[in-house]
Structure formats: structure tokens, C-alpha cells
Amino acid sequence: MKHLYQNHRSALLLIALLALPLAVAGCKDKKASATTTSAGAMQQGQATSAKAVPAAPAPATAVPTAPAAPATEAAPAAVPAKFDAHSSAGKKVKGAKGKEAAAPKVTYRAGEDPDFAAKKGWPVKSPAPLPGSILPQKRIVAYYGNPLSKRMGALGEYQKDDMLQRLKREAAKWQAADPSHPVQPALHLIAVVAQGEPGKAGLYRMVMPDKIINDVYSWAKSINAIMFIDIQTGHDNIRNVLPRFEWILKNPDVHLGIDPEFNLIKSGKKPGTKIGTYDAADINYASNYLKELVKKYNLPPKVFIVHRFTRNGVTNAKNIQLRPEVQIVMNMDGWGAPWLKRDSYKDYVVAEPVEFTGFKLFYHNDTKKGDALLTPKEVLMLNPKPLYIQYQ
């Protein structure tokens, strides 16, 4: 009986020894599988449209109508996460038994990599801020749109009091996300609206009545917000349109935005059928005009927003002139999935530095494919961090 017991125990021991390599191999297989799954989870999603779709063209009336959706550029291919050369990648750390091992690498999504930003020239060498400058000390959080239309942005989508309260709540979220930058709320009014029809002037644009502009200005002042006059020129020339607004821009809390998408003089196309463009020469004209207003009326520096979401939306960006009296923000104006917005920010804002950066969030168009709206924390992972945030 004792002999049988010894033989049985020897047999069990032999089986255990044979099974051990299989168990180890099994652990390795599971580890490899987990690694493959993790890498797959990092793949970016399918590209979607890169720009908000305006309303269909309609004859110019007292109520502005946005033009039809333009044909967009081909969406950029998915860009895999990159590694940060300033991270712990490549450094040696000692393990539990004193052996050296490589520290885990830090990964960055498109638009977040500090090395890429530094390579492209960030931070930009720009004039020192003058007294009264908003940037870079503060971050502007703006509601964009027109009170005569519910389809052009948050400014007109919600009833006035509700809209102002919503803006305050968004501003509070940004303040909590980055306490180092006090938030300056803003109302960004489309004061010249591109139209799908030529209208009386034959210029495919509608200028808002002074009363509408004054109404929005009073709303801004009621919550200590600043105001932006935004211009969509259609077939008009910025040199003809901009001086029309000296009466409101001479106020210290009123600033400017221009939208290359709806500047179509060069192509002669109707707004909504083709994406327009501004050259550095146009931007320099507007910047110089603001500089002269600052000097003429003894004003603090003006903030100047230029929307951009395509390569040709702004041409010769390297020739844009910087002036102490004007703070230029290149605002990433595209909509779509989070990865596409990051790609656009990297390709059209970070890659061609001007001075400051902005980022637009679309309550409806960013989320209509099931994606969640980017949070302040997520947007603040971009490099450089945007100092102008716009909600449409």
C-alpha cells in the first residue's frame, strides 16, 4: 500500500512538472492578447464632416438665413497617438530586484504634443501685452450666433435670460478646470450674415440693424461680458464692411471676428456652395484698422478672432503682422468627432502659429453622430491651450 502511495505521488509530481511550461505559455498568451486589445482601443474613429452645416439658402429677408452646406475638404486620416520626447520615455528606472527597466511612455493625441508645438514655433514671440489686455491673462468663453435665428448658434437658440444663465454655467466650468486663468464671458454676434441669395445690394450678405447690435451689447453688459462683432462678407469686401462698425467698435469692450469661410469674392461662388478664404493681406488690413481705433479712442487692445478649419481658409499665414494694440486668435472652427477636431487644431492652428489660439464647440453638430461634447478638461489637454472658447 505504501509502495502504491509513493508511485501515485511520483506520478502527480511528474504531471505537475510537465504542466508548468504550458501554464507559463498560457500567461504569456494572455498578456499578448491584452496588449493587442489595448492597442486596438487607441485607434481613432471614422472621419466625419469638418464644418457646421448651415441652413439651406433662402431669399434675404428681415430674418438672416445661413447658406447651404459647403462642400468640405476630404477629412484627414486618423493620426495615431504620438510619444513625448520630454516624458520619461527611454529613461531607466530600477525594478524590485535592482534591475533597470524602461519607464512607461507618455502618449499624446493629435494637437496635444508639446514637442510638435515647440517644433512649429510655440510659444510665439509676440508683442508684450499692453495695459488692459485680455490675453493671455484671461480665457474668453463666448456664446456665438444671432438673436434672429435659432439655427446659427447658442446666442439665438435660447431665450435671452436662459441663454445668459447657460453662458454663466459654461464659464464656471472653465474657471474650475483652469483656476489660473480668470474667465471673461462674451457674446459673439454675427453682425453681417452671409446669404444664399444676392439681396438688394447683390452682395450675398445681410448687415444687421443697429438696434439688434445694441440689444446684444446691452445683454453683454448686463453680465459684465464683452462683445464680438463677427463679419461674414459674402461678395462684399472687408475693406468696405469693417468701417461700417466703427460706431460700436470704439467701445472698449467690443471686439472683432471675421469668417474666411464666407468670404467668396475670389471664387464668385454663392455662400454655402464653396468654402471661402482670407489672405494675410486681408487680416493685416483688419488688424491695422483695429490698431488705429485703439489709438484714436485711447482704448485697451482689441481681440481679433479669425475662424479657420481648412488649409486654404487662411493663406500666407506666416505674413500676418502682430501689433501690440491687437491680439489675434486663430480659432479652430470645425465640427465633428473629437479626433477630427484635434486633427484640425493640429493641422490648421498649431502647425501655422500666429499669436493665440481658440477652439469652437458645437452643441449639436459635434454630438449628432453620438460623440460626447468635449469637456474643458479635454480641450485643455491641447498644446498650446486655447485662450478663446466659442460655443455654437
CSV table of C-alpha atoms in Angstrom, one decimal:
chain,number,residue,atom,x,y,z
A,1,MET,CA,0.0,0.0,0.0
A,2,LYS,CA,2.9,2.3,0.9
A,3,HIS,CA,4.5,1.5,-2.4
A,4,LEU,CA,1.3,2.4,-4.4
A,5,TYR,CA,1.1,5.7,-2.5
A,6,GLN,CA,4.7,6.5,-3.4
A,7,ASN,CA,4.1,5.7,-7.1
A,8,HIS,CA,1.0,7.8,-7.1
A,9,ARG,CA,2.8,10.8,-5.6
A,10,SER,CA,5.6,10.4,-8.1
A,11,ALA,CA,3.1,10.4,-10.9
A,12,LEU,CA,1.4,13.5,-9.7
A,13,LEU,CA,4.8,15.3,-9.4
A,14,LEU,CA,5.7,14.4,-12.9
A,15,ILE,CA,2.4,15.7,-14.3
A,16,ALA,CA,2.8,19.0,-12.4
A,17,LEU,CA,6.3,19.4,-13.8
A,18,LEU,CA,5.0,18.8,-17.4
A,19,ALA,CA,2.1,21.2,-16.9
A,20,LEU,CA,4.3,24.1,-15.7
A,21,PRO,CA,5.7,25.2,-19.1
A,22,LEU,CA,2.1,25.1,-20.5
A,23,ALA,CA,0.9,27.4,-17.7
A,24,VAL,CA,3.7,29.8,-18.3
A,25,ALA,CA,3.0,29.9,-22.0
A,26,GLY,CA,-0.7,30.4,-21.3
A,27,CYS,CA,0.2,33.5,-19.2
A,28,LYS,CA,2.3,34.9,-22.0
A,29,ASP,CA,-0.5,34.4,-24.5
A,30,LYS,CA,-3.0,36.2,-22.2
A,31,LYS,CA,-0.6,39.1,-21.8
A,32,ALA,CA,-0.1,39.4,-25.6
A,33,SER,CA,-3.8,39.4,-26.1
A,34,ALA,CA,-4.3,42.1,-23.6
A,35,THR,CA,-1.6,44.2,-25.2
A,36,THR,CA,-3.3,43.8,-28.6
A,37,THR,CA,-6.6,44.8,-27.3
A,38,SER,CA,-5.2,47.9,-25.7
A,39,ALA,CA,-3.5,49.0,-28.9
A,40,GLY,CA,-6.7,48.5,-30.8
A,41,ALA,CA,-8.6,50.6,-28.4
A,42,MET,CA,-6.4,53.5,-29.3
A,43,GLN,CA,-7.4,53.6,-33.0
A,44,GLN,CA,-9.2,56.7,-33.9
A,45,GLY,CA,-12.7,56.7,-35.4
A,46,GLN,CA,-14.0,57.3,-38.9
A,47,ALA,CA,-13.8,60.8,-40.2
A,48,THR,CA,-16.9,63.0,-40.3
A,49,SER,CA,-17.7,66.4,-41.7
A,50,ALA,CA,-15.3,69.1,-40.6
A,51,LYS,CA,-17.7,72.1,-40.5
A,52,ALA,CA,-21.1,73.1,-39.2
A,53,VAL,CA,-23.8,72.7,-41.8
A,54,PRO,CA,-25.7,76.0,-42.3
A,55,ALA,CA,-29.4,76.2,-43.2
A,56,ALA,CA,-30.5,76.0,-46.8
A,57,PRO,CA,-30.3,79.2,-48.9
A,58,ALA,CA,-33.4,81.4,-48.9
A,59,PRO,CA,-34.2,84.9,-50.2
A,60,ALA,CA,-32.8,87.7,-48.0
A,61,THR,CA,-35.5,88.9,-45.5
A,62,ALA,CA,-35.6,90.6,-42.2
A,63,VAL,CA,-34.5,87.3,-40.7
A,64,PRO,CA,-31.0,86.2,-41.6
A,65,THR,CA,-30.6,82.8,-43.2
A,66,ALA,CA,-27.5,80.8,-43.3
A,67,PRO,CA,-26.4,79.4,-46.7
A,68,ALA,CA,-26.4,75.7,-47.7
A,69,ALA,CA,-23.8,73.3,-46.5
A,70,PRO,CA,-20.5,73.8,-48.4
A,71,ALA,CA,-18.5,71.0,-49.9
A,72,THR,CA,-15.9,70.2,-47.4
A,73,GLU,CA,-12.3,69.0,-47.8
A,74,ALA,CA,-11.5,65.4,-47.5
A,75,ALA,CA,-11.3,64.6,-43.9
A,76,PRO,CA,-7.7,63.9,-42.7
A,77,ALA,CA,-6.8,60.3,-42.0
A,78,ALA,CA,-6.7,59.1,-38.4
A,79,VAL,CA,-3.5,60.1,-36.7
A,80,PRO,CA,-2.1,57.7,-34.1
A,81,ALA,CA,-1.0,58.9,-30.7
A,82,LYS,CA,2.5,60.2,-30.5
A,83,PHE,CA,5.2,59.9,-27.9
A,84,ASP,CA,6.5,62.8,-25.9
A,85,ALA,CA,10.3,63.2,-26.0
A,86,HIS,CA,10.1,65.2,-22.8
A,87,SER,CA,8.4,62.4,-21.0
A,88,SER,CA,10.0,59.5,-19.1
A,89,ALA,CA,10.3,57.5,-22.3
A,90,GLY,CA,13.8,56.0,-22.6
A,91,LYS,CA,14.8,56.7,-19.0
A,92,LYS,CA,15.9,53.8,-16.8
A,93,VAL,CA,14.3,53.0,-13.5
A,94,LYS,CA,15.3,50.3,-11.1
A,95,GLY,CA,12.9,47.4,-10.5
A,96,ALA,CA,12.2,45.4,-7.4
A,97,LYS,CA,15.4,43.4,-7.8
A,98,GLY,CA,17.6,46.3,-8.7
A,99,LYS,CA,17.4,45.7,-12.4
A,100,GLU,CA,17.0,48.6,-14.8
A,101,ALA,CA,13.7,48.8,-16.8
A,102,ALA,CA,12.3,51.4,-19.2
A,103,ALA,CA,9.6,53.7,-17.7
A,104,PRO,CA,6.2,53.7,-19.5
A,105,LYS,CA,6.0,56.1,-22.4
A,106,VAL,CA,3.6,59.1,-22.4
A,107,THR,CA,1.2,59.2,-25.4
A,108,TYR,CA,-0.4,62.3,-26.9
A,109,ARG,CA,-3.3,62.6,-29.3
A,110,ALA,CA,-3.2,65.0,-32.2
A,111,GLY,CA,-2.9,68.6,-31.1
A,112,GLU,CA,-1.6,67.7,-27.6
A,113,ASP,CA,2.1,67.0,-28.2
A,114,PRO,CA,4.3,69.8,-26.7
A,115,ASP,CA,7.2,68.7,-28.9
A,116,PHE,CA,5.2,69.2,-32.1
A,117,ALA,CA,4.0,72.6,-30.8
A,118,ALA,CA,7.6,73.7,-30.0
A,119,LYS,CA,8.9,72.5,-33.3
A,120,LYS,CA,6.3,74.7,-35.1
A,121,GLY,CA,7.2,77.7,-33.1
A,122,TRP,CA,5.1,77.8,-29.9
A,123,PRO,CA,5.1,79.9,-27.8
A,124,VAL,CA,5.1,82.6,-30.4
A,125,LYS,CA,7.3,85.6,-29.9
A,126,SER,CA,4.7,88.4,-29.8
A,127,PRO,CA,4.5,91.9,-28.5
A,128,ALA,CA,4.3,92.3,-24.7
A,129,PRO,CA,0.7,92.8,-23.6
A,130,LEU,CA,-0.3,96.4,-23.1
A,131,PRO,CA,-2.3,97.6,-20.1
A,132,GLY,CA,-5.9,96.4,-20.4
A,133,SER,CA,-5.1,93.4,-22.5
A,134,ILE,CA,-7.4,90.4,-22.0
A,135,LEU,CA,-5.0,87.8,-23.3
A,136,PRO,CA,-3.1,85.8,-22.2
A,137,GLN,CA,-4.0,86.6,-18.6
A,138,LYS,CA,-7.7,85.5,-19.0
A,139,ARG,CA,-9.6,83.0,-21.1
A,140,ILE,CA,-12.6,84.2,-23.1
A,141,VAL,CA,-15.7,81.9,-23.1
A,142,ALA,CA,-18.2,83.1,-25.7
A,143,TYR,CA,-21.7,82.2,-27.0
A,144,TYR,CA,-22.0,82.7,-30.8
A,145,GLY,CA,-24.9,83.3,-33.0
A,146,ASN,CA,-27.6,85.8,-34.0
A,147,PRO,CA,-30.8,86.6,-31.9
A,148,LEU,CA,-32.9,86.5,-35.1
A,149,SER,CA,-32.1,82.8,-35.8
A,150,LYS,CA,-32.3,79.7,-33.6
A,151,ARG,CA,-30.1,77.8,-36.1
A,152,MET,CA,-27.0,79.9,-36.1
A,153,GLY,CA,-25.8,79.3,-32.6
A,154,ALA,CA,-26.4,79.4,-28.8
A,155,LEU,CA,-26.8,83.2,-28.8
A,156,GLY,CA,-30.1,82.9,-30.7
A,157,GLU,CA,-31.1,79.4,-30.0
A,158,TYR,CA,-32.1,80.1,-26.4
A,159,GLN,CA,-34.3,82.9,-24.9
A,160,LYS,CA,-32.2,85.7,-23.7
A,161,ASP,CA,-32.3,85.1,-19.9
A,162,ASP,CA,-31.9,81.4,-20.3
A,163,MET,CA,-29.0,81.9,-22.7
A,164,LEU,CA,-27.2,84.2,-20.3
A,165,GLN,CA,-27.5,81.8,-17.5
A,166,ARG,CA,-26.2,78.9,-19.7
A,167,LEU,CA,-23.2,81.0,-20.6
A,168,LYS,CA,-22.5,81.7,-16.9
A,169,ARG,CA,-22.6,78.0,-16.2
A,170,GLU,CA,-20.2,77.2,-19.0
A,171,ALA,CA,-17.9,80.0,-17.8
A,172,ALA,CA,-17.9,78.5,-14.3
A,173,LYS,CA,-16.9,75.1,-15.7
A,174,TRP,CA,-13.9,76.6,-17.4
A,175,GLN,CA,-13.0,78.5,-14.3
A,176,ALA,CA,-13.0,75.3,-12.3
A,177,ALA,CA,-11.0,73.5,-14.9
A,178,ASP,CA,-8.2,76.1,-15.0
A,179,PRO,CA,-8.3,78.4,-12.0
A,180,SER,CA,-5.1,80.1,-13.2
A,181,HIS,CA,-7.0,81.9,-16.0
A,182,PRO,CA,-9.9,84.0,-14.9
A,183,VAL,CA,-12.8,83.6,-17.4
A,184,GLN,CA,-14.1,86.5,-19.4
A,185,PRO,CA,-17.6,85.8,-20.7
A,186,ALA,CA,-18.5,87.1,-24.2
A,187,LEU,CA,-21.4,87.3,-26.7
A,188,HIS,CA,-20.2,86.8,-30.2
A,189,LEU,CA,-22.8,88.3,-32.6
A,190,ILE,CA,-22.9,87.6,-36.3
A,191,ALA,CA,-23.5,91.2,-37.3
A,192,VAL,CA,-23.0,90.6,-41.1
A,193,VAL,CA,-24.7,87.3,-42.2
A,194,ALA,CA,-23.7,85.6,-45.5
A,195,GLN,CA,-26.8,84.8,-47.6
A,196,GLY,CA,-27.6,82.3,-50.3
A,197,GLU,CA,-29.3,85.0,-52.3
A,198,PRO,CA,-27.8,88.3,-53.6
A,199,GLY,CA,-30.3,90.6,-51.8
A,200,LYS,CA,-30.8,94.2,-52.8
A,201,ALA,CA,-27.1,95.0,-52.8
A,202,GLY,CA,-26.3,91.9,-54.8
A,203,LEU,CA,-23.5,91.1,-52.3
A,204,TYR,CA,-24.9,87.9,-50.7
A,205,ARG,CA,-24.7,89.3,-47.2
A,206,MET,CA,-27.1,91.0,-44.7
A,207,VAL,CA,-26.0,93.7,-42.3
A,208,MET,CA,-27.8,93.6,-39.0
A,209,PRO,CA,-29.7,96.7,-37.9
A,210,ASP,CA,-28.0,98.9,-35.3
A,211,LYS,CA,-30.9,98.1,-32.9
A,212,ILE,CA,-30.1,94.4,-32.9
A,213,ILE,CA,-26.4,95.1,-32.3
A,214,ASN,CA,-27.3,97.5,-29.4
A,215,ASP,CA,-29.6,94.9,-27.9
A,216,VAL,CA,-27.0,92.3,-27.8
A,217,TYR,CA,-24.4,94.8,-26.5
A,218,SER,CA,-26.8,95.6,-23.6
A,219,TRP,CA,-27.2,91.9,-22.8
A,220,ALA,CA,-23.4,91.5,-22.7
A,221,LYS,CA,-23.0,94.5,-20.3
A,222,SER,CA,-25.7,93.1,-18.0
A,223,ILE,CA,-23.4,90.2,-17.1
A,224,ASN,CA,-20.1,92.0,-17.4
A,225,ALA,CA,-19.4,90.2,-20.7
A,226,ILE,CA,-17.5,91.6,-23.7
A,227,MET,CA,-19.0,91.6,-27.2
A,228,PHE,CA,-17.6,90.5,-30.6
A,229,ILE,CA,-18.8,91.8,-33.9
A,230,ASP,CA,-18.5,88.9,-36.4
A,231,ILE,CA,-18.4,89.6,-40.2
A,232,GLN,CA,-19.4,87.2,-43.0
A,233,THR,CA,-18.7,89.3,-46.1
A,234,GLY,CA,-20.2,87.1,-48.8
A,235,HIS,CA,-19.3,89.0,-52.0
A,236,ASP,CA,-18.6,92.3,-50.2
A,237,ASN,CA,-15.0,93.4,-49.3
A,238,ILE,CA,-13.9,93.6,-45.7
A,239,ARG,CA,-12.4,97.0,-46.5
A,240,ASN,CA,-15.9,98.2,-47.3
A,241,VAL,CA,-17.7,96.5,-44.5
A,242,LEU,CA,-15.5,96.9,-41.4
A,243,PRO,CA,-15.6,100.8,-41.2
A,244,ARG,CA,-19.4,100.4,-41.0
A,245,PHE,CA,-18.9,99.3,-37.4
A,246,GLU,CA,-16.7,102.0,-36.0
A,247,TRP,CA,-19.6,103.3,-34.0
A,248,ILE,CA,-19.7,100.1,-31.9
A,249,LEU,CA,-16.1,99.0,-32.1
A,250,LYS,CA,-15.0,102.3,-30.5
A,251,ASN,CA,-16.3,100.9,-27.2
A,252,PRO,CA,-13.5,99.4,-25.0
A,253,ASP,CA,-15.4,96.1,-24.5
A,254,VAL,CA,-16.3,95.4,-28.2
A,255,HIS,CA,-14.0,93.3,-30.3
A,256,LEU,CA,-13.9,91.8,-33.8
A,257,GLY,CA,-14.2,88.4,-35.6
A,258,ILE,CA,-14.0,87.6,-39.3
A,259,ASP,CA,-15.0,84.3,-41.1
A,260,PRO,CA,-12.9,83.3,-44.1
A,261,GLU,CA,-15.5,80.6,-45.0
A,262,PHE,CA,-17.9,83.2,-46.1
A,263,ASN,CA,-15.5,85.5,-48.0
A,264,LEU,CA,-16.2,84.4,-51.6
A,265,ILE,CA,-15.1,87.4,-53.7
A,266,LYS,CA,-12.2,85.4,-55.2
A,267,SER,CA,-14.3,82.5,-56.3
A,268,GLY,CA,-17.5,84.3,-57.1
A,269,LYS,CA,-19.5,81.4,-55.7
A,270,LYS,CA,-22.6,81.7,-53.6
A,271,PRO,CA,-22.1,81.3,-49.8
A,272,GLY,CA,-22.7,77.7,-48.9
A,273,THR,CA,-21.6,76.2,-52.2
A,274,LYS,CA,-17.9,76.7,-51.7
A,275,ILE,CA,-15.6,77.4,-48.8
A,276,GLY,CA,-14.1,80.9,-48.9
A,277,THR,CA,-10.7,82.3,-47.9
A,278,TYR,CA,-8.8,85.3,-46.5
A,279,ASP,CA,-5.2,86.1,-47.2
A,280,ALA,CA,-2.8,87.5,-44.7
A,281,ALA,CA,-3.2,90.9,-46.5
A,282,ASP,CA,-6.9,91.0,-45.6
A,283,ILE,CA,-6.2,90.0,-42.0
A,284,ASN,CA,-3.4,92.7,-41.8
A,285,TYR,CA,-5.9,95.3,-43.1
A,286,ALA,CA,-8.4,94.5,-40.4
A,287,SER,CA,-5.7,94.3,-37.7
A,288,ASN,CA,-4.3,97.7,-38.8
A,289,TYR,CA,-7.9,99.2,-38.7
A,290,LEU,CA,-8.3,98.0,-35.2
A,291,LYS,CA,-4.9,99.4,-34.2
A,292,GLU,CA,-6.0,102.8,-35.5
A,293,LEU,CA,-9.2,102.6,-33.5
A,294,VAL,CA,-7.2,101.8,-30.3
A,295,LYS,CA,-5.0,104.9,-30.9
A,296,LYS,CA,-7.9,107.2,-32.0
A,297,TYR,CA,-10.1,106.4,-29.0
A,298,ASN,CA,-7.4,105.6,-26.4
A,299,LEU,CA,-8.7,102.1,-26.0
A,300,PRO,CA,-7.2,98.9,-24.5
A,301,PRO,CA,-6.0,96.3,-27.1
A,302,LYS,CA,-8.7,94.7,-29.3
A,303,VAL,CA,-9.1,90.9,-29.5
A,304,PHE,CA,-9.3,89.8,-33.2
A,305,ILE,CA,-10.8,86.4,-33.9
A,306,VAL,CA,-10.1,84.7,-37.3
A,307,HIS,CA,-12.0,81.5,-37.8
A,308,ARG,CA,-10.2,78.6,-39.6
A,309,PHE,CA,-10.9,74.9,-40.3
A,310,THR,CA,-9.2,74.3,-43.8
A,311,ARG,CA,-5.8,74.6,-45.2
A,312,ASN,CA,-6.8,77.4,-47.7
A,313,GLY,CA,-9.1,79.2,-45.2
A,314,VAL,CA,-6.1,81.4,-44.5
A,315,THR,CA,-3.3,81.8,-47.0
A,316,ASN,CA,0.2,83.1,-46.3
A,317,ALA,CA,-0.4,83.0,-42.5
A,318,LYS,CA,3.3,83.5,-41.9
A,319,ASN,CA,2.9,87.0,-43.3
A,320,ILE,CA,0.3,88.0,-40.7
A,321,GLN,CA,1.6,91.0,-38.7
A,322,LEU,CA,1.5,91.2,-35.0
A,323,ARG,CA,0.7,94.5,-33.3
A,324,PRO,CA,0.7,95.4,-29.5
A,325,GLU,CA,-2.7,97.0,-30.0
A,326,VAL,CA,-4.4,93.9,-31.4
A,327,GLN,CA,-4.4,90.3,-30.0
A,328,ILE,CA,-5.0,87.8,-32.9
A,329,VAL,CA,-6.7,84.5,-32.1
A,330,MET,CA,-6.8,81.7,-34.8
A,331,ASN,CA,-10.0,79.9,-33.8
A,332,MET,CA,-10.4,76.2,-34.8
A,333,ASP,CA,-13.9,76.4,-36.3
A,334,GLY,CA,-14.5,72.9,-37.5
A,335,TRP,CA,-17.1,70.4,-36.2
A,336,GLY,CA,-17.1,66.6,-36.0
A,337,ALA,CA,-15.8,63.7,-33.9
A,338,PRO,CA,-13.3,64.6,-31.1
A,339,TRP,CA,-10.4,63.1,-33.0
A,340,LEU,CA,-11.2,65.1,-36.1
A,341,LYS,CA,-11.4,68.3,-34.1
A,342,ARG,CA,-8.0,67.6,-32.6
A,343,ASP,CA,-6.6,66.8,-36.0
A,344,SER,CA,-7.9,70.1,-37.4
A,345,TYR,CA,-6.5,72.0,-34.5
A,346,LYS,CA,-3.1,70.5,-35.1
A,347,ASP,CA,-3.1,70.9,-38.9
A,348,TYR,CA,-4.6,74.4,-39.3
A,349,VAL,CA,-3.8,76.2,-36.0
A,350,VAL,CA,-0.8,74.6,-34.2
A,351,ALA,CA,1.1,74.0,-37.5
A,352,GLU,CA,0.8,77.6,-38.6
A,353,PRO,CA,1.4,79.8,-35.5
A,354,VAL,CA,0.1,83.3,-35.4
A,355,GLU,CA,-0.3,84.5,-31.8
A,356,PHE,CA,-3.1,83.0,-29.7
A,357,THR,CA,-5.4,80.0,-30.3
A,358,GLY,CA,-9.2,79.3,-30.0
A,359,PHE,CA,-11.4,76.3,-30.2
A,360,LYS,CA,-15.1,76.1,-31.1
A,361,LEU,CA,-17.6,73.6,-29.6
A,362,PHE,CA,-20.9,72.8,-31.3
A,363,TYR,CA,-23.7,71.7,-29.0
A,364,HIS,CA,-25.4,69.9,-31.9
A,365,ASN,CA,-23.1,69.2,-34.7
A,366,ASP,CA,-20.2,67.8,-32.6
A,367,THR,CA,-22.6,65.3,-30.9
A,368,LYS,CA,-25.0,64.3,-33.7
A,369,LYS,CA,-23.0,61.1,-34.5
A,370,GLY,CA,-23.2,60.0,-30.9
A,371,ASP,CA,-19.9,61.6,-29.7
A,372,ALA,CA,-19.9,63.4,-26.4
A,373,LEU,CA,-19.1,67.2,-26.4
A,374,LEU,CA,-15.5,67.8,-25.4
A,375,THR,CA,-15.2,68.9,-21.8
A,376,PRO,CA,-13.0,71.8,-20.6
A,377,LYS,CA,-10.5,69.3,-19.2
A,378,GLU,CA,-10.2,67.5,-22.5
A,379,VAL,CA,-9.8,70.8,-24.5
A,380,LEU,CA,-7.1,71.9,-22.1
A,381,MET,CA,-5.0,68.9,-23.0
A,382,LEU,CA,-4.3,70.6,-26.3
A,383,ASN,CA,-1.0,72.3,-26.8
A,384,PRO,CA,-1.0,75.3,-26.8
A,385,LYS,CA,-4.0,75.6,-24.6
A,386,PRO,CA,-6.8,77.7,-26.3
A,387,LEU,CA,-7.5,81.0,-24.7
A,388,TYR,CA,-10.7,81.6,-26.6
A,389,ILE,CA,-13.5,79.1,-26.4
A,390,GLN,CA,-16.6,79.5,-28.5
A,391,TYR,CA,-20.0,77.6,-28.2
A,392,GLN,CA,-22.3,77.5,-31.1
